[in-house]
Short mmCIF file of C-alpha atoms in Angstrom, two decimals:
data_model
loop_
_atom_site.label_atom_id
_atom_site.label_comp_id
_atom_site.label_asym_id
_atom_site.label_seq_id
_atom_site.Cartn_x
_atom_site.Cartn_y
_atom_site.Cartn_z
CA MET D 1 7.34 -35.96 -1.71
CA LYS D 2 8.40 -37.45 -5.07
CA ARG D 3 5.01 -39.16 -5.39
CA VAL D 4 2.90 -36.39 -3.89
CA PHE D 5 4.26 -33.63 -6.16
CA PRO D 6 3.19 -35.24 -9.50
CA LEU D 7 -0.19 -36.09 -7.95
CA ILE D 8 -0.74 -32.46 -6.91
CA VAL D 9 0.18 -31.24 -10.41
CA PHE D 10 -2.16 -33.82 -11.97
CA LEU D 11 -5.09 -32.86 -9.72
CA ILE D 12 -4.58 -29.13 -10.33
CA THR D 13 -4.35 -29.73 -14.10
CA LEU D 14 -7.52 -31.82 -14.01
CA SER D 15 -9.32 -29.11 -12.01
CA VAL D 16 -8.26 -26.34 -14.40
CA LEU D 17 -9.34 -28.36 -17.44
CA GLY D 18 -12.67 -29.08 -15.72
CA ILE D 19 -13.22 -25.38 -14.99
CA ILE D 20 -12.42 -24.47 -18.60
CA PHE D 21 -14.80 -27.16 -19.89
CA ILE D 22 -17.60 -25.95 -17.60
CA GLN D 23 -16.95 -22.33 -18.65
CA MET D 24 -17.13 -23.24 -22.34
CA SER D 25 -20.32 -25.26 -21.80
CA TRP D 26 -21.88 -22.40 -19.85
CA ILE D 27 -20.98 -19.87 -22.56
CA ARG D 28 -22.37 -22.16 -25.27
CA ASP D 29 -25.64 -22.63 -23.37
CA ALA D 30 -25.86 -18.89 -22.66
CA ILE D 31 -25.40 -18.12 -26.36
CA LYS D 32 -28.13 -20.60 -27.30
CA LEU D 33 -30.43 -19.11 -24.68
CA ARG D 34 -29.78 -15.59 -25.97
CA GLN D 35 -30.39 -16.72 -29.56
CA ASN D 36 -33.69 -18.33 -28.55
CA GLN D 37 -34.67 -15.19 -26.65
CA ARG D 38 -33.91 -13.10 -29.72
CA THR D 39 -36.06 -15.37 -31.89
CA LEU D 40 -38.92 -15.06 -29.41
CA ASP D 41 -38.56 -11.26 -29.29
CA ILE D 42 -38.80 -11.09 -33.08
CA GLU D 43 -41.85 -13.37 -33.09
CA TYR D 44 -43.53 -11.32 -30.35
CA ALA D 45 -42.78 -8.11 -32.25
CA ILE D 46 -44.27 -9.52 -35.47
CA SER D 47 -47.31 -10.74 -33.54
CA GLN D 48 -47.85 -7.24 -32.14
CA ILE D 49 -47.37 -5.69 -35.59
CA LYS D 50 -49.99 -8.02 -37.01
CA GLU D 51 -52.39 -7.34 -34.13
CA GLN D 52 -52.00 -3.55 -34.30
CA ALA D 53 -52.36 -3.52 -38.10
CA GLN D 54 -55.58 -5.53 -37.88
CA LYS D 55 -56.88 -3.31 -35.08
CA LEU D 56 -56.19 -0.17 -37.12
CA TYR D 57 -57.88 -1.76 -40.15
CA LEU D 58 -61.02 -2.54 -38.12
CA THR D 59 -61.03 1.00 -36.72
CA LYS D 60 -60.81 2.56 -40.16
CA SER D 61 -63.56 0.27 -41.50
CA GLY D 62 -65.87 1.20 -38.60
CA ASN D 63 -65.93 -2.29 -37.04
CA ILE D 64 -63.92 -1.69 -33.88
CA GLY D 65 -66.87 -2.18 -31.52
CA TYR D 66 -67.33 -5.22 -29.37
CA MET D 67 -67.38 -8.43 -31.39
CA ASP D 68 -66.63 -12.04 -30.72
CA GLU D 69 -63.77 -13.98 -32.32
CA GLU D 70 -65.94 -15.34 -35.10
CA SER D 71 -67.23 -11.89 -36.07
CA ARG D 72 -63.76 -10.44 -35.90
CA ASN D 73 -62.36 -13.10 -38.22
CA TYR D 74 -65.27 -12.50 -40.60
CA TYR D 75 -64.44 -8.82 -41.00
CA LEU D 76 -60.74 -9.60 -41.32
CA GLN D 77 -61.35 -11.80 -44.38
CA ASP D 78 -61.06 -8.68 -46.49
CA PHE D 79 -58.11 -7.29 -44.50
CA THR D 80 -55.31 -5.87 -46.60
CA VAL D 81 -52.38 -3.79 -45.52
CA GLN D 82 -53.15 -1.49 -48.42
CA MET D 83 -55.94 -0.06 -46.26
CA LEU D 84 -53.14 1.45 -44.13
CA THR D 85 -50.74 4.19 -45.11
CA THR D 86 -46.98 3.61 -45.14
CA ASP D 87 -46.56 6.05 -42.26
CA GLU D 88 -49.13 4.17 -40.19
CA MET D 89 -47.36 0.87 -40.86
CA ASN D 90 -43.98 2.42 -40.06
CA THR D 91 -45.34 3.65 -36.72
CA ILE D 92 -46.76 0.21 -35.85
CA VAL D 93 -43.49 -1.54 -36.68
CA SER D 94 -41.39 1.04 -34.83
CA LYS D 95 -43.44 0.74 -31.61
CA ALA D 96 -43.22 -3.05 -31.68
CA MET D 97 -39.44 -2.97 -32.14
CA LYS D 98 -39.02 -0.57 -29.23
CA LYS D 99 -41.29 -2.61 -26.98
CA TYR D 100 -39.17 -5.73 -27.43
CA ASN D 101 -35.86 -3.84 -27.28
CA ILE D 102 -34.79 -4.68 -30.82
CA LYS D 103 -32.29 -1.90 -31.44
CA GLU D 104 -30.66 -3.15 -34.63
CA ASN D 105 -31.48 -1.62 -37.99
CA TYR D 106 -34.42 -3.34 -39.64
CA GLU D 107 -36.41 -3.39 -42.85
CA TYR D 108 -39.85 -4.88 -43.55
CA CYS D 109 -41.98 -5.87 -46.50
CA VAL D 110 -45.55 -7.11 -47.03
CA THR D 111 -46.32 -9.38 -50.01
CA ASN D 112 -49.60 -10.57 -51.50
CA ILE D 113 -50.67 -14.10 -52.37
CA PHE D 114 -48.44 -13.99 -55.46
CA ASN D 115 -45.45 -12.97 -53.32
CA VAL D 116 -45.41 -9.54 -54.91
CA PRO D 117 -44.46 -6.68 -52.55
CA ILE D 118 -47.38 -4.35 -51.87
CA MET D 119 -45.79 -2.31 -49.06
CA SER D 120 -42.27 -2.07 -47.68
CA SER D 121 -39.81 0.15 -45.88
CA PRO D 122 -37.55 2.23 -48.16
CA GLY D 123 -34.43 0.13 -47.59
CA PHE D 124 -35.88 -3.34 -48.11
CA LYS D 125 -34.06 -5.29 -50.83
CA THR D 126 -35.07 -8.41 -52.74
CA GLU D 127 -32.16 -10.43 -51.29
CA TYR D 128 -33.52 -9.80 -47.78
CA PHE D 129 -36.37 -12.29 -48.34
CA THR D 130 -34.07 -15.27 -47.67
CA SER D 131 -32.75 -13.85 -44.39
CA SER D 132 -36.04 -12.41 -43.10
CA THR D 133 -38.50 -13.79 -40.57
CA ALA D 134 -41.85 -14.35 -42.33
CA SER D 135 -45.32 -14.54 -40.82
CA PRO D 136 -48.90 -14.41 -42.26
CA LEU D 137 -50.37 -10.99 -41.67
CA THR D 138 -53.96 -12.31 -41.37
CA SER D 139 -55.22 -14.43 -38.50
CA ASP D 140 -56.28 -17.34 -40.71
CA PRO D 141 -54.69 -17.22 -44.18
CA ASN D 142 -56.85 -20.15 -45.39
CA LYS D 143 -60.09 -18.18 -44.82
CA SER D 144 -58.72 -14.84 -45.92
CA SER D 145 -59.69 -13.54 -49.31
CA ARG D 146 -56.43 -11.62 -49.48
CA PRO D 147 -53.71 -13.57 -47.60
CA GLU D 148 -50.63 -11.42 -47.12
CA THR D 149 -47.21 -12.19 -45.61
CA PHE D 150 -45.11 -9.91 -43.44
CA TYR D 151 -41.28 -10.11 -43.74
CA LEU D 152 -38.97 -8.61 -41.12
CA HIS D 153 -35.23 -8.32 -41.79
CA ILE D 154 -32.84 -7.51 -38.91
CA ALA D 155 -29.47 -6.10 -39.95
CA ASP D 156 -26.12 -7.23 -38.44
CA ASP D 157 -27.60 -10.42 -37.12
CA LYS D 158 -24.16 -11.98 -36.59
CA ASN D 159 -23.09 -9.21 -34.22
CA TYR D 160 -26.16 -9.51 -32.03
CA ILE D 161 -24.69 -12.13 -29.67
CA LEU D 162 -21.41 -10.25 -29.43
CA ASN D 163 -23.20 -6.99 -28.62
CA LYS D 164 -25.49 -8.55 -26.04
CA MET D 165 -23.02 -10.96 -24.44
CA GLY D 166 -19.66 -9.43 -25.28
CA TRP D 167 -18.88 -8.45 -21.71
CA ILE D 168 -19.90 -11.88 -20.41
CA ILE D 169 -17.79 -13.74 -22.97
CA GLY D 170 -14.89 -11.32 -22.47
CA SER D 171 -15.06 -11.70 -18.69
CA SER D 172 -15.17 -15.49 -18.96
CA ILE D 173 -12.13 -15.51 -21.25
CA LEU D 174 -10.29 -13.08 -18.95
CA PHE D 175 -10.97 -15.11 -15.82
CA THR D 176 -10.05 -18.33 -17.63
CA VAL D 177 -6.72 -16.79 -18.66
CA ILE D 178 -6.18 -15.65 -15.06
CA ILE D 179 -6.90 -19.17 -13.78
CA ILE D 180 -4.51 -20.72 -16.31
CA SER D 181 -1.83 -18.13 -15.48
CA ALA D 182 -2.29 -18.72 -11.76
CA PHE D 183 -2.04 -22.47 -12.36
CA ALA D 184 1.16 -22.06 -14.40
CA LEU D 185 2.62 -19.77 -11.74
CA THR D 186 1.66 -22.23 -8.99
CA VAL D 187 3.28 -25.17 -10.78
CA ARG D 188 6.37 -23.09 -11.54
CA THR D 189 6.60 -22.01 -7.90
CA MET D 190 6.23 -25.62 -6.77
CA PHE D 191 9.04 -26.70 -9.09
CA ASN D 192 11.23 -23.85 -7.83
CA GLN D 193 10.45 -24.74 -4.22
CA LYS D 194 11.31 -28.36 -4.95
CA LYS D 195 14.63 -27.35 -6.50
CA LEU D 196 15.31 -24.95 -3.63
CA SER D 197 14.60 -27.70 -1.13
CA GLU D 198 17.07 -29.99 -2.89
CA ILE D 199 19.69 -27.22 -3.08
CA LYS D 200 19.27 -26.37 0.61
CA SER D 201 19.56 -30.04 1.55
CA ASP D 202 22.79 -30.22 -0.43
CA PHE D 203 23.97 -27.03 1.26
CA ILE D 204 23.26 -28.42 4.74
CA ASN D 205 25.17 -31.60 3.90
CA ASN D 206 28.13 -29.60 2.62
CA MET D 207 28.03 -27.25 5.60
CA THR D 208 27.97 -30.20 8.01
CA HIS D 209 30.96 -31.75 6.25
CA GLU D 210 32.90 -28.47 6.13
CA LEU D 211 32.36 -27.77 9.84
CA LYS D 212 32.78 -31.37 10.95
CA THR D 213 36.35 -31.64 9.66
CA PRO D 214 37.87 -28.74 11.67
CA LEU D 215 35.86 -29.77 14.74
CA ALA D 216 37.30 -33.28 14.50
CA THR D 217 40.81 -31.87 14.12
CA ILE D 218 40.34 -29.57 17.12
CA SER D 219 38.99 -32.48 19.17
CA LEU D 220 42.04 -34.61 18.35
CA ALA D 221 44.38 -31.71 19.14
CA ILE D 222 42.69 -31.17 22.53
CA ASP D 223 42.98 -34.89 23.31
CA ALA D 224 46.67 -34.71 22.45
CA LEU D 225 47.19 -31.69 24.71
CA THR D 226 45.76 -33.64 27.66
CA ASN D 227 48.29 -36.41 27.13
CA GLU D 228 50.96 -36.41 29.88
CA LYS D 229 53.76 -36.84 27.36
CA VAL D 230 52.64 -33.74 25.45
CA ILE D 231 52.03 -31.55 28.51
CA HIS D 232 55.75 -31.45 29.27
CA ASP D 233 56.78 -30.91 25.62
CA SER D 234 56.57 -27.19 24.78
CA ASP D 235 57.16 -27.76 21.05
CA LYS D 236 54.22 -30.15 20.79
CA ILE D 237 52.05 -27.79 22.81
CA ARG D 238 52.84 -25.00 20.35
CA TYR D 239 52.20 -27.36 17.43
CA TYR D 240 48.79 -28.52 18.65
CA SER D 241 47.83 -25.03 19.81
CA GLY D 242 48.68 -23.70 16.36
CA MET D 243 46.60 -26.46 14.82
CA ILE D 244 43.61 -25.50 16.99
CA LYS D 245 44.09 -21.86 16.07
CA ASP D 246 44.26 -22.61 12.33
CA GLU D 247 41.18 -24.83 12.42
CA ASN D 248 39.34 -22.21 14.44
CA LYS D 249 40.18 -19.62 11.77
CA ARG D 250 38.96 -22.05 9.13
CA MET D 251 35.63 -22.45 10.92
CA ASN D 252 35.31 -18.70 11.31
CA LYS D 253 35.80 -18.30 7.57
CA GLN D 254 33.07 -20.86 6.86
CA VAL D 255 30.69 -19.15 9.28
CA GLU D 256 31.54 -15.78 7.71
CA LYS D 257 30.59 -17.17 4.29
CA ILE D 258 27.20 -18.18 5.64
CA LEU D 259 26.74 -14.74 7.20
CA GLN D 260 27.72 -13.16 3.88
CA ALA D 261 24.99 -15.20 2.20
CA ALA D 262 22.47 -13.87 4.72
CA ARG D 263 23.59 -10.30 4.03
CA ILE D 264 23.31 -10.89 0.30
CA GLU D 265 19.78 -12.21 0.79
CA LYS D 266 18.85 -9.02 2.65
CA GLN D 267 20.80 -6.90 0.16
CA ASP D 268 22.70 -5.51 3.13
CA ILE D 269 26.25 -5.37 1.76
CA LYS D 270 28.04 -2.52 3.49
CA LEU D 271 30.97 -1.12 1.52
CA ASN D 272 33.91 0.85 2.86
CA LEU D 273 34.78 2.54 -0.43
CA GLN D 274 38.27 3.85 -1.00
CA LYS D 275 40.67 4.33 -3.89
CA ILE D 276 42.70 1.16 -4.37
CA ASP D 277 45.16 -0.19 -6.91
CA ALA D 278 43.45 -3.22 -8.43
CA HIS D 279 46.74 -4.62 -9.78
CA ASP D 280 48.33 -4.66 -6.31
CA LEU D 281 45.39 -6.54 -4.80
CA ILE D 282 45.30 -9.04 -7.68
CA ASN D 283 49.02 -9.74 -7.14
CA LYS D 284 48.50 -10.24 -3.39
CA VAL D 285 45.60 -12.67 -3.83
CA ALA D 286 47.47 -14.60 -6.53
CA ASN D 287 50.51 -14.93 -4.23
CA ASN D 288 48.30 -16.18 -1.38
CA LEU D 289 46.93 -18.94 -3.62
CA SER D 290 50.25 -19.88 -5.20
CA LEU D 291 50.74 -22.88 -2.88
CA GLN D 292 47.32 -24.31 -3.76
CA ILE D 293 48.10 -23.90 -7.45
CA GLN D 294 51.46 -25.63 -7.01
CA GLU D 295 49.77 -28.53 -5.22
CA LYS D 296 47.72 -29.01 -8.39
CA ASN D 297 50.93 -28.87 -10.47
CA GLY D 298 49.50 -25.75 -12.06
CA THR D 299 50.65 -22.33 -13.12
CA ILE D 300 49.18 -18.84 -13.02
CA THR D 301 50.00 -16.06 -15.45
CA LEU D 302 49.30 -12.39 -14.76
CA LYS D 303 48.85 -10.06 -17.73
CA LEU D 304 47.95 -6.83 -16.00
CA ASP D 305 48.05 -4.56 -19.06
CA ALA D 306 45.40 -1.99 -18.12
CA GLN D 307 46.79 1.55 -18.28
CA ARG D 308 44.27 2.75 -15.69
CA HIS D 309 43.75 0.42 -12.74
CA THR D 310 42.72 2.60 -9.81
CA ILE D 311 39.18 1.83 -8.70
CA GLU D 312 36.93 2.94 -5.86
CA ALA D 313 36.04 -0.22 -3.99
CA ASP D 314 35.93 -1.98 -0.65
CA GLU D 315 39.37 -3.55 -0.27
CA VAL D 316 38.16 -6.60 1.65
CA HIS D 317 35.23 -7.33 -0.65
CA PHE D 318 37.29 -6.77 -3.81
CA SER D 319 39.97 -9.14 -2.51
CA ASN D 320 37.24 -11.71 -1.80
CA ILE D 321 35.91 -11.32 -5.37
CA ILE D 322 39.32 -12.15 -6.88
CA PHE D 323 39.93 -14.90 -4.31
CA ASN D 324 36.59 -16.62 -4.97
CA LEU D 325 37.09 -16.55 -8.75
CA LEU D 326 40.63 -17.95 -8.50
CA ASP D 327 39.55 -20.51 -5.89
CA ASN D 328 36.72 -21.57 -8.19
CA ALA D 329 39.20 -22.05 -11.06
CA ILE D 330 41.41 -24.21 -8.83
CA LYS D 331 38.52 -26.34 -7.52
CA TYR D 332 37.14 -27.20 -10.95
CA SER D 333 40.49 -27.81 -12.62
CA LYS D 334 41.91 -30.83 -14.40
CA ASN D 335 45.51 -31.95 -14.62
CA ASN D 336 48.02 -29.33 -15.81
CA LEU D 337 46.01 -26.46 -14.39
CA HIS D 338 46.71 -23.10 -15.94
CA ILE D 339 45.07 -19.83 -14.90
CA GLU D 340 45.49 -16.54 -16.71
CA VAL D 341 44.51 -13.24 -15.11
CA SER D 342 44.44 -10.26 -17.46
CA THR D 343 43.25 -6.66 -17.21
CA SER D 344 42.31 -4.04 -19.78
CA ASN D 345 40.40 -0.78 -20.02
CA VAL D 346 36.93 -0.86 -21.57
CA SER D 347 35.40 2.61 -21.82
CA ASN D 348 35.48 3.92 -18.25
CA MET D 349 35.70 0.46 -16.71
CA LEU D 350 38.47 -1.89 -15.59
CA ALA D 351 37.95 -5.33 -17.16
CA ILE D 352 39.43 -8.22 -15.17
CA LYS D 353 39.42 -11.59 -16.94
CA ILE D 354 40.17 -14.83 -15.10
CA ALA D 355 40.50 -17.72 -17.55
CA ASP D 356 41.23 -21.37 -16.77
CA ASN D 357 41.53 -24.65 -18.65
CA GLY D 358 39.24 -26.55 -16.29
CA ILE D 359 36.24 -28.78 -16.90
CA GLY D 360 34.05 -25.97 -18.27
CA MET D 361 30.29 -25.55 -18.03
CA ASN D 362 27.27 -26.17 -20.23
CA ARG D 363 24.74 -23.44 -21.01
CA GLU D 364 22.36 -24.41 -18.21
CA THR D 365 25.14 -24.25 -15.64
CA GLN D 366 26.31 -20.88 -17.00
CA SER D 367 22.80 -19.46 -16.59
CA ARG D 368 22.59 -20.65 -12.97
CA VAL D 369 26.18 -20.48 -11.75
CA PHE D 370 25.60 -17.17 -9.92
CA GLU D 371 22.58 -18.51 -8.01
CA LYS D 372 22.92 -18.92 -4.27
CA PHE D 373 23.71 -22.49 -3.13
CA TYR D 374 24.05 -23.68 -6.72
CA ARG D 375 26.94 -26.04 -7.34
CA ALA D 376 27.77 -27.36 -10.79
CA HIS D 377 28.09 -31.06 -11.46
CA THR D 378 31.80 -31.83 -11.34
CA GLY D 379 31.89 -34.85 -13.62
CA ASN D 380 35.13 -36.74 -12.89
CA ILE D 381 36.34 -34.07 -10.44
CA HIS D 382 35.72 -35.46 -6.96
CA ASN D 383 35.75 -33.96 -3.46
CA VAL D 384 34.91 -30.42 -4.58
CA LYS D 385 34.11 -28.70 -1.30
CA GLY D 386 32.13 -25.58 -0.63
CA PHE D 387 28.68 -24.21 0.06
CA GLY D 388 27.83 -22.92 -3.39
CA LEU D 389 27.98 -19.34 -2.10
CA GLY D 390 31.18 -18.04 -3.68
CA LEU D 391 29.91 -16.97 -7.10
CA SER D 392 26.59 -15.64 -5.79
CA TYR D 393 28.65 -13.50 -3.40
CA VAL D 394 30.84 -12.35 -6.32
CA LYS D 395 27.82 -11.26 -8.38
CA ALA D 396 26.09 -9.45 -5.51
CA THR D 397 29.28 -7.67 -4.43
CA VAL D 398 30.31 -6.63 -7.95
CA GLU D 399 26.83 -5.22 -8.57
CA ALA D 400 27.00 -3.40 -5.23
CA HIS D 401 30.08 -1.66 -6.68
CA GLN D 402 28.01 -0.71 -9.78
CA GLY D 403 29.96 -3.28 -11.78
CA LYS D 404 29.11 -6.36 -13.80
CA VAL D 405 30.28 -9.97 -13.93
CA THR D 406 29.79 -12.43 -16.80
CA VAL D 407 30.99 -15.91 -17.70
CA GLU D 408 31.87 -17.69 -20.93
CA SER D 409 32.60 -21.39 -20.90
CA THR D 410 33.02 -24.47 -23.06
CA ILE D 411 32.75 -28.03 -21.78
CA GLY D 412 36.21 -29.59 -21.54
CA LYS D 413 38.05 -26.39 -22.45
CA GLY D 414 37.57 -24.13 -19.45
CA SER D 415 35.83 -20.97 -18.31
CA THR D 416 36.48 -17.23 -18.45
CA PHE D 417 34.97 -14.90 -15.86
CA THR D 418 34.95 -11.19 -16.69
CA VAL D 419 34.53 -8.56 -13.98
CA LEU D 420 33.89 -4.93 -14.95
CA MET D 421 34.61 -2.37 -12.23
CA PRO D 422 34.16 1.42 -12.55
CA LEU D 423 37.40 3.40 -12.71
CA VAL D 424 38.06 6.45 -10.58
#
């Protein structure tokens, strides 16, 4: 998997870059094709203008009857656009532009052999000569006695491609962005799936270890109970039976944690809401954990200073919230453990702060510590047990109570978890 994953990312990246390159090449070729088509349309329009002007000249001179090419060229030697009126020329140009679908504003001008304008549209300017398409107005300028040149200027030439191909270019850019976004999302999903796979593998290993220990203890206790010396000793029977019962409770708690995780995943946390005294429950949970704290040679200080401390909550879930936060502080502690639990009133909320002097967390860990199955690196703290479900359960349960939980931490100095619960 470690080798396949980078290969997949590389192949997808190569494919996306190839698609983008092909798209850009296609757009470039399409633009060139459209530009060439535009040039041809202008040339065809000018050719028709020239043809219609000559035809009108021959009609007005009485030589429109059948004639061969040589005769026609002979009569056109004296052709001059001055034989036509401005209105007639405007009509000829207008029809040609419509025929070839040239919708942009245009201006035209006809010059004589000395490049002096002899007829033009009203808006034609001198500076248009450099940007106009020029063509001889007579069939053979070398044989013409009055060679004249026709100039056609198309306005807004730079916007032509955008107007004609705007939707194509826009669509190409849009679909390219969609492809890139889909690629980024795919890679991100693959990374997340890879991380999730690693986290789940770690979870399975931890779960196996957590369940294996009580099972081994129960197995040893059962073996002891089958021993003939133990069968007749009621004290030992009670001892080993109690051991089996305790380990069975321990396994039930571990299984319950896994079931809680499943309920959190389905957002199916059922609350039995009732008015409870938060200070009383905090005291009870702290007393239950006092032995664990003493085993760590630690201390716990309660500063329950909130004037209002009655909340509407599920007693079991709220006790679990406090238990998990205190248990987390104990697990990730150093020598001389000290935990401080304080309460205060913030607006219409009860703020519960649980601070410790443990190993602390970096910013990345703080941003992920409430994720399911996530377990922080413990540095020099070894044998930290658990499934990585405690804090994700805390967050989901607090939010189910319409509350909020946050964490502040500094590496080497400890962490402070703050729980905000609505007051009654």
